[in-house]
Amino acid sequence: MTKLKILTLGNPILKKKSKAIKKITPDIKKLIKDMTETLHAAPGVGLAAPQVGQSVRLILVDVGEGLTVLINPKLTKKSGKQEMIEGCLSLPGLRAPIERYAHIFVEGLNRSGEKVKIEAHGLFSTVIQHEMDHLDGILCIDRVKDPSTIIFEPFEISSKEPNL
Ligand code: ZN
């Protein structure tokens, strides 16, 4: 089992725009496998490749309904608004309310390189948008409307809240 190191706030890779994946090479397949193990071990509900130091457009989401792997994801439809308290494996202990689209459609490739279209609501929708932001160098704290709403809690206390 390979548990990758998760980069935290201050690492410049987290602020970079990631590159599209042109071909699903053995290295990409290995990265997906290692990221899956890292996500489940964290534990988290989402992980983006830049968080493990790879500046490529790949996200993993698992909100308890099975793992979704998305390569080169694009938001094709969005509607409504919702606010959830978000945390991030790259911002250990920080949490803040973030507003996102409530209902989204995302297109991309799955781990086999096949085109997929995903519809998401609720937590699934928020986590996909949070992970897609990582691909553009955006952290959830960059989207906080009121900085006074950011809180710090060590993970031991806040483990009931999902980590994105
Ligand atoms: Zn995150």
GROMACS .gro file of C-alpha atoms and ligand atoms in nm:
model
  165
    1MET     CA    1   0.000   0.000   0.000
    2THR     CA    2   0.129   0.340  -0.095
    3LYS     CA    3   0.014   0.633   0.109
    4LEU     CA    4   0.123   0.953  -0.061
    5LYS     CA    5   0.229   1.267   0.123
    6ILE     CA    6  -0.045   1.531   0.116
    7LEU     CA    7   0.087   1.882   0.052
    8THR     CA    8  -0.036   2.157   0.281
    9LEU     CA    9  -0.098   2.532   0.258
   10GLY     CA   10   0.215   2.718   0.151
   11ASN     CA   11   0.333   2.460  -0.103
   12PRO     CA   12   0.344   2.639  -0.443
   13ILE     CA   13   0.206   2.331  -0.630
   14LEU     CA   14  -0.131   2.392  -0.458
   15LYS     CA   15  -0.153   2.735  -0.627
   16LYS     CA   16  -0.063   2.617  -0.979
   17LYS     CA   17  -0.304   2.547  -1.265
   18SER     CA   18  -0.280   2.177  -1.350
   19LYS     CA   19  -0.229   2.033  -1.698
   20ALA     CA   20  -0.479   1.816  -1.887
   21ILE     CA   21  -0.405   1.444  -1.904
   22LYS     CA   22  -0.357   1.348  -2.270
   23LYS     CA   23  -0.311   0.974  -2.228
   24ILE     CA   24  -0.384   0.732  -1.947
   25THR     CA   25  -0.033   0.597  -1.906
   26PRO     CA   26   0.079   0.331  -1.655
   27ASP     CA   27   0.208   0.622  -1.441
   28ILE     CA   28  -0.142   0.778  -1.432
   29LYS     CA   29  -0.295   0.439  -1.344
   30LYS     CA   30  -0.045   0.402  -1.060
   31LEU     CA   31  -0.122   0.757  -0.943
   32ILE     CA   32  -0.498   0.677  -0.934
   33LYS     CA   33  -0.431   0.360  -0.730
   34ASP     CA   34  -0.201   0.540  -0.486
   35MET     CA   35  -0.440   0.837  -0.453
   36THR     CA   36  -0.730   0.598  -0.380
   37GLU     CA   37  -0.532   0.441  -0.096
   38THR     CA   38  -0.428   0.785   0.031
   39LEU     CA   39  -0.788   0.915   0.022
   40HIS     CA   40  -0.929   0.617   0.210
   41ALA     CA   41  -0.647   0.618   0.466
   42ALA     CA   42  -0.672   0.996   0.535
   43PRO     CA   43  -0.973   0.953   0.568
   44GLY     CA   44  -1.120   1.199   0.323
   45VAL     CA   45  -1.412   1.234   0.082
   46GLY     CA   46  -1.211   1.386  -0.201
   47LEU     CA   47  -0.855   1.427  -0.326
   48ALA     CA   48  -0.708   1.612  -0.624
   49ALA     CA   49  -0.374   1.522  -0.788
   50PRO     CA   50  -0.206   1.857  -0.701
   51GLN     CA   51  -0.259   1.773  -0.332
   52VAL     CA   52  -0.013   1.485  -0.374
   53GLY     CA   53   0.228   1.697  -0.578
   54GLN     CA   54   0.110   1.601  -0.930
   55SER     CA   55   0.000   1.900  -1.134
   56VAL     CA   56  -0.244   1.708  -1.356
   57ARG     CA   57  -0.624   1.728  -1.397
   58LEU     CA   58  -0.735   1.426  -1.195
   59ILE     CA   59  -0.976   1.414  -0.900
   60LEU     CA   60  -1.112   1.139  -0.678
   61VAL     CA   61  -1.437   1.168  -0.485
   62ASP     CA   62  -1.590   0.919  -0.242
   63VAL     CA   63  -1.874   1.051  -0.026
   64GLY     CA   64  -1.966   0.700   0.086
   65GLU     CA   65  -2.143   0.589  -0.232
   66GLY     CA   66  -1.839   0.446  -0.407
   67LEU     CA   67  -1.530   0.598  -0.565
   68THR     CA   68  -1.560   0.839  -0.859
   69VAL     CA   69  -1.243   0.901  -1.060
   70LEU     CA   70  -1.259   1.197  -1.301
   71ILE     CA   71  -0.990   1.294  -1.548
   72ASN     CA   72  -0.998   1.641  -1.712
   73PRO     CA   73  -1.335   1.727  -1.551
   74LYS     CA   74  -1.541   2.013  -1.694
   75LEU     CA   75  -1.850   2.173  -1.544
   76THR     CA   76  -2.114   2.167  -1.819
   77LYS     CA   77  -2.429   2.274  -1.629
   78LYS     CA   78  -2.479   2.438  -1.292
   79SER     CA   79  -2.774   2.570  -1.098
   80GLY     CA   80  -2.883   2.673  -0.749
   81LYS     CA   81  -2.670   2.760  -0.449
   82GLN     CA   82  -2.583   2.573  -0.131
   83GLU     CA   83  -2.351   2.641   0.159
   84MET     CA   84  -2.162   2.371   0.348
   85ILE     CA   85  -1.885   2.371   0.606
   86GLU     CA   86  -1.576   2.257   0.419
   87GLY     CA   87  -1.244   2.127   0.537
   88CYS     CA   88  -0.946   2.023   0.326
   89LEU     CA   89  -0.672   1.765   0.371
   90SER     CA   90  -0.429   2.039   0.261
   91LEU     CA   91  -0.557   2.278   0.531
   92PRO     CA   92  -0.546   2.050   0.836
   93GLY     CA   93  -0.785   2.170   1.105
   94LEU     CA   94  -0.930   2.467   0.913
   95ARG     CA   95  -1.302   2.474   0.835
   96ALA     CA   96  -1.524   2.738   0.681
   97PRO     CA   97  -1.868   2.776   0.523
   98ILE     CA   98  -1.836   2.789   0.144
   99GLU     CA   99  -2.108   2.863  -0.110
  100ARG     CA  100  -2.117   2.640  -0.422
  101TYR     CA  101  -2.359   2.542  -0.698
  102ALA     CA  102  -2.621   2.300  -0.563
  103HIS     CA  103  -2.678   2.099  -0.881
  104ILE     CA  104  -2.409   2.031  -1.139
  105PHE     CA  105  -2.328   1.822  -1.445
  106VAL     CA  106  -1.964   1.735  -1.502
  107GLU     CA  107  -1.804   1.572  -1.804
  108GLY     CA  108  -1.468   1.405  -1.814
  109LEU     CA  109  -1.299   1.071  -1.855
  110ASN     CA  110  -1.311   0.776  -1.618
  111ARG     CA  111  -1.005   0.573  -1.520
  112SER     CA  112  -1.036   0.367  -1.842
  113GLY     CA  113  -1.034   0.679  -2.056
  114GLU     CA  114  -1.405   0.656  -2.144
  115LYS     CA  115  -1.618   0.971  -2.158
  116VAL     CA  116  -1.852   1.006  -1.862
  117LYS     CA  117  -2.119   1.255  -1.760
  118ILE     CA  118  -2.200   1.288  -1.392
  119GLU     CA  119  -2.492   1.462  -1.226
  120ALA     CA  120  -2.439   1.569  -0.866
  121HIS     CA  121  -2.638   1.725  -0.583
  122GLY     CA  122  -2.568   1.794  -0.217
  123LEU     CA  123  -2.235   1.687  -0.064
  124PHE     CA  124  -2.129   1.508  -0.385
  125SER     CA  125  -2.173   1.834  -0.578
  126THR     CA  126  -1.978   2.041  -0.322
  127VAL     CA  127  -1.691   1.788  -0.309
  128ILE     CA  128  -1.658   1.771  -0.690
  129GLN     CA  129  -1.643   2.154  -0.710
  130HIS     CA  130  -1.391   2.169  -0.422
  131GLU     CA  131  -1.165   1.911  -0.596
  132MET     CA  132  -1.200   2.081  -0.937
  133ASP     CA  133  -1.090   2.408  -0.773
  134HIS     CA  134  -0.766   2.237  -0.668
  135LEU     CA  135  -0.691   2.180  -1.040
  136ASP     CA  136  -0.697   2.558  -1.089
  137GLY     CA  137  -0.490   2.639  -0.782
  138ILE     CA  138  -0.793   2.753  -0.581
  139LEU     CA  139  -0.827   2.652  -0.216
  140CYS     CA  140  -1.161   2.661  -0.035
  141ILE     CA  141  -1.036   2.940   0.194
  142ASP     CA  142  -0.992   3.153  -0.121
  143ARG     CA  143  -1.373   3.136  -0.159
  144VAL     CA  144  -1.461   3.236   0.198
  145LYS     CA  145  -1.686   3.541   0.189
  146ASP     CA  146  -1.623   3.646   0.548
  147PRO     CA  147  -1.278   3.554   0.691
  148SER     CA  148  -1.418   3.570   1.045
  149THR     CA  149  -1.613   3.249   0.970
  150ILE     CA  150  -1.291   3.044   0.932
  151ILE     CA  151  -1.240   2.820   1.233
  152PHE     CA  152  -0.955   2.601   1.352
  153GLU     CA  153  -1.021   2.263   1.508
  154PRO     CA  154  -0.771   1.979   1.539
  155PHE     CA  155  -0.879   1.674   1.336
  156GLU     CA  156  -0.937   1.462   1.648
  157ILE     CA  157  -1.229   1.684   1.747
  158SER     CA  158  -1.367   1.750   1.401
  159SER     CA  159  -1.336   1.401   1.252
  160LYS     CA  160  -1.713   1.379   1.220
  161GLU     CA  161  -1.698   1.644   0.948
  162PRO     CA  162  -1.578   1.528   0.606
  163ASN     CA  163  -1.235   1.623   0.478
  164LEU     CA  164  -1.213   1.729   0.118
  165ZN      ZN  165  -0.910   2.023  -0.061
   0.00000   0.00000   0.00000
